[in-house]
PDB file of C-alpha atoms in Angstrom:
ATOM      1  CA  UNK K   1       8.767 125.505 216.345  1.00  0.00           C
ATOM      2  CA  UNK K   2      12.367 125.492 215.245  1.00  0.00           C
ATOM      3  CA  UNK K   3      14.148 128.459 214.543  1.00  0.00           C
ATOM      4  CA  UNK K   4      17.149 128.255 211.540  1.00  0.00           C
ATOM      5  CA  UNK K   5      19.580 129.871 210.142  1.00  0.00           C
ATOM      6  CA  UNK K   6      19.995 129.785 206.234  1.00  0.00           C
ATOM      7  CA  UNK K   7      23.474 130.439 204.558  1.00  0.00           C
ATOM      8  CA  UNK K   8      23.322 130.793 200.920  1.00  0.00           C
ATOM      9  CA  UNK K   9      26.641 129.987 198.536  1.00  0.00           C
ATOM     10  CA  UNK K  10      28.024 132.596 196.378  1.00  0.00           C
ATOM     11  CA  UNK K  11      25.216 135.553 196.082  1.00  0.00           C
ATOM     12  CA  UNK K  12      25.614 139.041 195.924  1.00  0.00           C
ATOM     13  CA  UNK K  13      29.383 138.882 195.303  1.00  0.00           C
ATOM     14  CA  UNK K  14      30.398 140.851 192.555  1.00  0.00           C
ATOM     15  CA  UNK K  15      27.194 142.619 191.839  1.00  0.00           C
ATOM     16  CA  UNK K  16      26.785 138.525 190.343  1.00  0.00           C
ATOM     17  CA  UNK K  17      23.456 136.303 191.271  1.00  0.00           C
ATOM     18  CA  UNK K  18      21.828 138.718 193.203  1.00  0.00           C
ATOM     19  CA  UNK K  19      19.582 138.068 195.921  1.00  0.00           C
ATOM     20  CA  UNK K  20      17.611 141.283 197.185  1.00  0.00           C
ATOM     21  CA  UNK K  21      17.654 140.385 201.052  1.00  0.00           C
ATOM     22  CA  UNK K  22      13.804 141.740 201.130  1.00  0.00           C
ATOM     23  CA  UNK K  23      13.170 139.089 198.344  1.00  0.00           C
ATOM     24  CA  UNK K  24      14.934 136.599 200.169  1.00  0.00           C
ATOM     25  CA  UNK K  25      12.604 137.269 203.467  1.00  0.00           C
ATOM     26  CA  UNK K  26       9.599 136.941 200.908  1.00  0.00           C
ATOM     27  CA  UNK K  27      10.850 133.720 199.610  1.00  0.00           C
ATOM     28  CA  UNK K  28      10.819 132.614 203.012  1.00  0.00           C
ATOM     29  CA  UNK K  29       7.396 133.956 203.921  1.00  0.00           C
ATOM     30  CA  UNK K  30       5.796 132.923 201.013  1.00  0.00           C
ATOM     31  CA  UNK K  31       7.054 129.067 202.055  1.00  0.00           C
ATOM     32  CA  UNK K  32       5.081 129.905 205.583  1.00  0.00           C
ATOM     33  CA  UNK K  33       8.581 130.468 207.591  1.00  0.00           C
ATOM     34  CA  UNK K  34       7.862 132.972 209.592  1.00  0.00           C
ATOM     35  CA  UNK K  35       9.673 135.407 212.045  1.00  0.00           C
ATOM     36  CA  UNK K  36      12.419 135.869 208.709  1.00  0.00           C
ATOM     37  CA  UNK K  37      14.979 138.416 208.615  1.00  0.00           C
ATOM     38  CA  UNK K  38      17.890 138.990 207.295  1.00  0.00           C
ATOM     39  CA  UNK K  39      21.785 139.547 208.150  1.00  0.00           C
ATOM     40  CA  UNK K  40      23.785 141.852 205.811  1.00  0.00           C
ATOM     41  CA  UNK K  41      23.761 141.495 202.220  1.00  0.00           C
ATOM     42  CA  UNK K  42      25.490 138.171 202.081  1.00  0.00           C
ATOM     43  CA  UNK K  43      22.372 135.265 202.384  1.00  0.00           C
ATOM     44  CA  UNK K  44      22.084 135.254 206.027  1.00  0.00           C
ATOM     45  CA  UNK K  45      18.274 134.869 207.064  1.00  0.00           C
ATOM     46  CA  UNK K  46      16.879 133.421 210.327  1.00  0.00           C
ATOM     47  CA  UNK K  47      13.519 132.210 210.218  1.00  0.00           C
ATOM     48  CA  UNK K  48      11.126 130.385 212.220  1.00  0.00           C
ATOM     49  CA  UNK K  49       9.806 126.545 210.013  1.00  0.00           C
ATOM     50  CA  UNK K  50       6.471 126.968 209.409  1.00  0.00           C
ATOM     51  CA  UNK K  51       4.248 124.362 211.739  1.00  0.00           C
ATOM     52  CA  UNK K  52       3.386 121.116 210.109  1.00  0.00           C
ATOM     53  CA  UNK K  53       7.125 121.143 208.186  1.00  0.00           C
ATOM     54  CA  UNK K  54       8.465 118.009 210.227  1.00  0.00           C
ATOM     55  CA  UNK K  55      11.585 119.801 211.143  1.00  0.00           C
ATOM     56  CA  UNK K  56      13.396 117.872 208.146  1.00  0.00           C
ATOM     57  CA  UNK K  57      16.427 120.473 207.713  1.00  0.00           C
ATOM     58  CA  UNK K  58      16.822 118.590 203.977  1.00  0.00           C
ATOM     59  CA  UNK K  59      13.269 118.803 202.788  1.00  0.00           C
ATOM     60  CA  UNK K  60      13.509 122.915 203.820  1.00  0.00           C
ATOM     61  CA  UNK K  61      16.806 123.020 202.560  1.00  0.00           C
ATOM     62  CA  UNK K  62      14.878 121.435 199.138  1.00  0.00           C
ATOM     63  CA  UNK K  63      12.239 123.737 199.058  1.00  0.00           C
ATOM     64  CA  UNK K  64      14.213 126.874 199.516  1.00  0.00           C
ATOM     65  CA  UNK K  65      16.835 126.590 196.848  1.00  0.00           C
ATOM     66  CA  UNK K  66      13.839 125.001 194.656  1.00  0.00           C
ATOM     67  CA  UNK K  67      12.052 128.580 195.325  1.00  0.00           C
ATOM     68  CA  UNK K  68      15.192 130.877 195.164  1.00  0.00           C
ATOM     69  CA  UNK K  69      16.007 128.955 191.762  1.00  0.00           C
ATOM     70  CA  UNK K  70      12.332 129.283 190.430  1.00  0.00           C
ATOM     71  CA  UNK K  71      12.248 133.362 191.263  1.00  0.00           C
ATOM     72  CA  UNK K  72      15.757 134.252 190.574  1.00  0.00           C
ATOM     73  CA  UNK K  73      16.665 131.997 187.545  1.00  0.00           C
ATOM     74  CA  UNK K  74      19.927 130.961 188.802  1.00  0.00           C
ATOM     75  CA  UNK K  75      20.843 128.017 191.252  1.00  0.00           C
ATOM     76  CA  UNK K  76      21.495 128.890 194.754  1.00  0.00           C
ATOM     77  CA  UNK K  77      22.801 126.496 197.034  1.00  0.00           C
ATOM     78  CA  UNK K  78      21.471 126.683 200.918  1.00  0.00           C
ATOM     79  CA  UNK K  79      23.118 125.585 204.204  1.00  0.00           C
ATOM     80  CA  UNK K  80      20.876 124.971 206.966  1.00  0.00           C
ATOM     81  CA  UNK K  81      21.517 124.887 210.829  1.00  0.00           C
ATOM     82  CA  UNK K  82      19.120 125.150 213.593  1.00  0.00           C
ATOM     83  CA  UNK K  83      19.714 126.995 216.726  1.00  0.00           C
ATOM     84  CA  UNK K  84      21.039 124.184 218.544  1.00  0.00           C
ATOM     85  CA  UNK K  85      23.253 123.333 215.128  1.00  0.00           C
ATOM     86  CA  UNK K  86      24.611 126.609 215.090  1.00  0.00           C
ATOM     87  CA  UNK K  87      25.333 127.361 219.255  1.00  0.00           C
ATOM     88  CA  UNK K  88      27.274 123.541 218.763  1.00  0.00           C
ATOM     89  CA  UNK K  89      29.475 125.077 215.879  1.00  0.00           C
ATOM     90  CA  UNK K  90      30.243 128.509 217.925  1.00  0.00           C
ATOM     91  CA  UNK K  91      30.609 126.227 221.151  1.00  0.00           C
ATOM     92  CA  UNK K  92      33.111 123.201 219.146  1.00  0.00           C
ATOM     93  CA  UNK K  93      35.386 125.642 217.698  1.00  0.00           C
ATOM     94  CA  UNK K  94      38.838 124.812 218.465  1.00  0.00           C
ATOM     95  CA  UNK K  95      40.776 127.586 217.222  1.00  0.00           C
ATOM     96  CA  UNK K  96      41.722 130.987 219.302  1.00  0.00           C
ATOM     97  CA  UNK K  97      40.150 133.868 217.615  1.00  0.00           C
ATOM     98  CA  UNK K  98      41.809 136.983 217.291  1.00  0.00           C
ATOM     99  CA  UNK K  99      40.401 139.305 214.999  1.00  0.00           C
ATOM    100  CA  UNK K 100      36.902 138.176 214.310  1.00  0.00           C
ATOM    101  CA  UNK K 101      36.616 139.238 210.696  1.00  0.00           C
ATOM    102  CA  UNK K 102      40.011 137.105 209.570  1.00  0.00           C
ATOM    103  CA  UNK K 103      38.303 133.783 211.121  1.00  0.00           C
ATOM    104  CA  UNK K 104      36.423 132.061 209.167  1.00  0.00           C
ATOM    105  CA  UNK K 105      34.210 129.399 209.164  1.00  0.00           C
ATOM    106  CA  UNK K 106      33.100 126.797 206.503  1.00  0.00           C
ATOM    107  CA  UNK K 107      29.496 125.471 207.305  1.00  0.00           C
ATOM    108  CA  UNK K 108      29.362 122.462 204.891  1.00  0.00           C
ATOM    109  CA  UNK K 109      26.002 120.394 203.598  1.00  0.00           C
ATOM    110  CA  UNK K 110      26.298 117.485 205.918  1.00  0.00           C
ATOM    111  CA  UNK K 111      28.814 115.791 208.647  1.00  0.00           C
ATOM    112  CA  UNK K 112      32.651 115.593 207.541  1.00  0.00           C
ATOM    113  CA  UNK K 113      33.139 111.298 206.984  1.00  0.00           C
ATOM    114  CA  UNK K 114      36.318 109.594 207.158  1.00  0.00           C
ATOM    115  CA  UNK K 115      37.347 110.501 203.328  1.00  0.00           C
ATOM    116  CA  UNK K 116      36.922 114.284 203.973  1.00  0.00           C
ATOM    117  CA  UNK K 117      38.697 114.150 207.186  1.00  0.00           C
ATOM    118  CA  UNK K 118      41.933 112.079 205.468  1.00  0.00           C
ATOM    119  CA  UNK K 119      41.850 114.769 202.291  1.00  0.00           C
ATOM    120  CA  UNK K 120      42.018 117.785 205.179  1.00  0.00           C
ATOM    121  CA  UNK K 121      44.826 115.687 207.165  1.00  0.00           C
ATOM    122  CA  UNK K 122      46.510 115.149 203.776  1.00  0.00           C
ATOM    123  CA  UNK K 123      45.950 118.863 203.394  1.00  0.00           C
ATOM    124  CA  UNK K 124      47.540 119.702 206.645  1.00  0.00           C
ATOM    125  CA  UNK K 125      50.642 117.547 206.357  1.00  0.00           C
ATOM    126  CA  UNK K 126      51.504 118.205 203.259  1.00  0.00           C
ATOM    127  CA  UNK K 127      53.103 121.820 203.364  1.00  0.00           C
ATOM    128  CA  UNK K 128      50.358 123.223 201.364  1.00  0.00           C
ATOM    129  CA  UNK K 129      50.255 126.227 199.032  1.00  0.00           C
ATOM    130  CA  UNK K 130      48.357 127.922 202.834  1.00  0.00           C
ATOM    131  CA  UNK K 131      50.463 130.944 204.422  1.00  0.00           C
ATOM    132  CA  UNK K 132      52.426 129.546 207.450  1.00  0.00           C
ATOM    133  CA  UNK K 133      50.006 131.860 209.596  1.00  0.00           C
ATOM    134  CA  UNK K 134      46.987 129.997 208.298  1.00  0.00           C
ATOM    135  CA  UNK K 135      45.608 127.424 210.653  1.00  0.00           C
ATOM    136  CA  UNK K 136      42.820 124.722 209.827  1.00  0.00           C
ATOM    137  CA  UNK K 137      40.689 122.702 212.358  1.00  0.00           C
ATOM    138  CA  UNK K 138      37.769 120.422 211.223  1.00  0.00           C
ATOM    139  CA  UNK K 139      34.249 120.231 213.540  1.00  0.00           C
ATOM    140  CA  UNK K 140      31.502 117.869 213.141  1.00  0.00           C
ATOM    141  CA  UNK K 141      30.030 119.748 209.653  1.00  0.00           C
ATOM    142  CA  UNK K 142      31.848 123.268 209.587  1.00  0.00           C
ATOM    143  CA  UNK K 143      35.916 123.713 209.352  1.00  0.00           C
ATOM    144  CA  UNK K 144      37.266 126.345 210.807  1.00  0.00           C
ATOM    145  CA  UNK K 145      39.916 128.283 209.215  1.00  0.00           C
ATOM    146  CA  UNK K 146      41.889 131.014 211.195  1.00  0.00           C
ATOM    147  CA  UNK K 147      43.254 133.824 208.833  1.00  0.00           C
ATOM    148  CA  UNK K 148      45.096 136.337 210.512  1.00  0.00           C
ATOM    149  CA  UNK K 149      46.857 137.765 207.516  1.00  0.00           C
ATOM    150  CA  UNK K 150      43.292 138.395 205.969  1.00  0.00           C
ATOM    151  CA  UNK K 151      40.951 136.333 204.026  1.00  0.00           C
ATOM    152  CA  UNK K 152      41.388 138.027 200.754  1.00  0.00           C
ATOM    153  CA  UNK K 153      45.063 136.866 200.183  1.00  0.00           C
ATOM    154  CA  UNK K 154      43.746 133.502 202.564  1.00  0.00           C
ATOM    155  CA  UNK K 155      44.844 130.438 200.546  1.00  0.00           C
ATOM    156  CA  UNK K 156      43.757 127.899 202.727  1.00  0.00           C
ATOM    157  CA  UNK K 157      39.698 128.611 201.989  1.00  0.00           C
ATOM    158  CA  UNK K 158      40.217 127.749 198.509  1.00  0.00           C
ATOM    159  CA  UNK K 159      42.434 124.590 199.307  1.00  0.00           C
ATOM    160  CA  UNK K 160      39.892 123.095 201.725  1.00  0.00           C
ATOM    161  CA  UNK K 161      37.118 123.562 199.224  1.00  0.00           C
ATOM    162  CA  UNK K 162      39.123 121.432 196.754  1.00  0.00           C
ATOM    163  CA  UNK K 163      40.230 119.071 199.120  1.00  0.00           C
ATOM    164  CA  UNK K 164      36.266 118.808 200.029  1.00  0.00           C
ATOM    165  CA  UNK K 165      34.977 118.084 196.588  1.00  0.00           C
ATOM    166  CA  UNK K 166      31.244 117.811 195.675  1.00  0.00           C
ATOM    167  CA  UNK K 167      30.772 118.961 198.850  1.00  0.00           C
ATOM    168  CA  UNK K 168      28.466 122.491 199.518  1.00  0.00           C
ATOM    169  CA  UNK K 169      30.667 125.224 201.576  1.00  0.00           C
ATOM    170  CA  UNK K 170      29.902 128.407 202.709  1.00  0.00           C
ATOM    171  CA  UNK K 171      32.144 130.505 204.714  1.00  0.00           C
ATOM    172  CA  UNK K 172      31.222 133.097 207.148  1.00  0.00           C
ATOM    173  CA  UNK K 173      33.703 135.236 209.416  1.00  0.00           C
ATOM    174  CA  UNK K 174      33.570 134.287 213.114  1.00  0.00           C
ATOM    175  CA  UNK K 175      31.650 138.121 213.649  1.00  0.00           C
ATOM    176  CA  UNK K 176      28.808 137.127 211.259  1.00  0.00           C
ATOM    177  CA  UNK K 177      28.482 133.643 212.868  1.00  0.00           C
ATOM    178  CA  UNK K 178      28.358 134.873 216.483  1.00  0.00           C
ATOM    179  CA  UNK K 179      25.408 137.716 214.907  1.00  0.00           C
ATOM    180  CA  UNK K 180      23.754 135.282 213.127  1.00  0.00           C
ATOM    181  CA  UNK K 181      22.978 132.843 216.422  1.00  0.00           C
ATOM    182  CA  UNK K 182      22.298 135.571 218.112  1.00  0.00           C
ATOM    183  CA  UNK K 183      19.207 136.220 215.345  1.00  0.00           C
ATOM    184  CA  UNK K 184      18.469 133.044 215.420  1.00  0.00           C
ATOM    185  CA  UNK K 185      18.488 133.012 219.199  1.00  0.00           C
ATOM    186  CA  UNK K 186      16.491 136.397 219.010  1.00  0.00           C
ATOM    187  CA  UNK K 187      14.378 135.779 215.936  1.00  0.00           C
ATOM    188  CA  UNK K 188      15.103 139.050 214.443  1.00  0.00           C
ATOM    189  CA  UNK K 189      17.960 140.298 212.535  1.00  0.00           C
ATOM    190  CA  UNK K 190      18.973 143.499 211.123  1.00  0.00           C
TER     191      UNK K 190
END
């Protein structure tokens, strides 16, 4: 059985589209996941497919924001990655990390292609709006985004979601990521 890890866009910022992590674990159960728990207040939950699901990380990813929608009300877009997704991402990452909360990374719906690699080379050679200290590297489907200076002042976040358009992105600092395999790896989570 595979074990995933589910990033959800934009909840519980704000006091705005909240997502009660218990309810998100009962979401999950209530699907047949099992083994779900959750990481921080932020949409983090690891959680174990339920047998007989075909391992099809688009049909779960489907089913979950069709359920979060249907008992919140509100639209919330899901990024999946399995164990061996995630550990690739962590592994792949380019970029020297210094302070582990001002790295950040961008897990994104599906593989970059050749347009959204030219609009993040355009992005990088054009002198961009980003702080000098900023630094951008693209992986297979994250983009990893080092932000020394902080990432609530970060420009470069914004600027690669724009340059990524229609695209799903969720960030997480490199210190959530690292927890969040390691509950996947573990199947619990605090």
């Amino acid at each position: 059985m595979t074990r995933y890890a589910a990033l959800l866009r934009g909840v519980n910022v704000g006091g705005r589209r909240r997502v009660p992590m218990a309810d998100l674990r009962q979401v999950l159960a209530g699907l047949g996941h099992t083994g779900a728990a959750t990481l921080l207040q932020s949409g983090n939950a690891a959680f174990t497919a339920r047998p007989g699901s075909g391992g099809d990380p688009g049909a779960l990813k489907a089913e979950l924001e069709e359920a979060l929608r249907e008992r919140f009300g509100f639209a919330v877009e899901a990024v999946l990655r399995d164990e061996v997704q995630l550990a690739a991402a962590v592994e792949a990452n380019p970029l020297e990390v210094g302070d582990p909360a001002r790295f950040l990374v961008l897990f994104l719906d599906g593989p970059l292609d050749a347009a959204d690699l030219a609009a993040l080379a355009e992005l990088a050679g054009t002198g961009t709006a980003a702080r000098a200290s900023e630094a951008m590297a693209p992986g297979e489907r994250e983009v990893y985004l080092s932000l020394p200076d902080g990432l609530r002042d970060a420009r470069l976040p914004g600027l690669v979601e724009r340059a990524l358009r229609g695209r799903t992105a969720t960030g997480r600092n490199w210190r959530t990521v690292l927890r969040l395999l390691e509950a996947v790896r573990a199947g619990e989570a605090e």
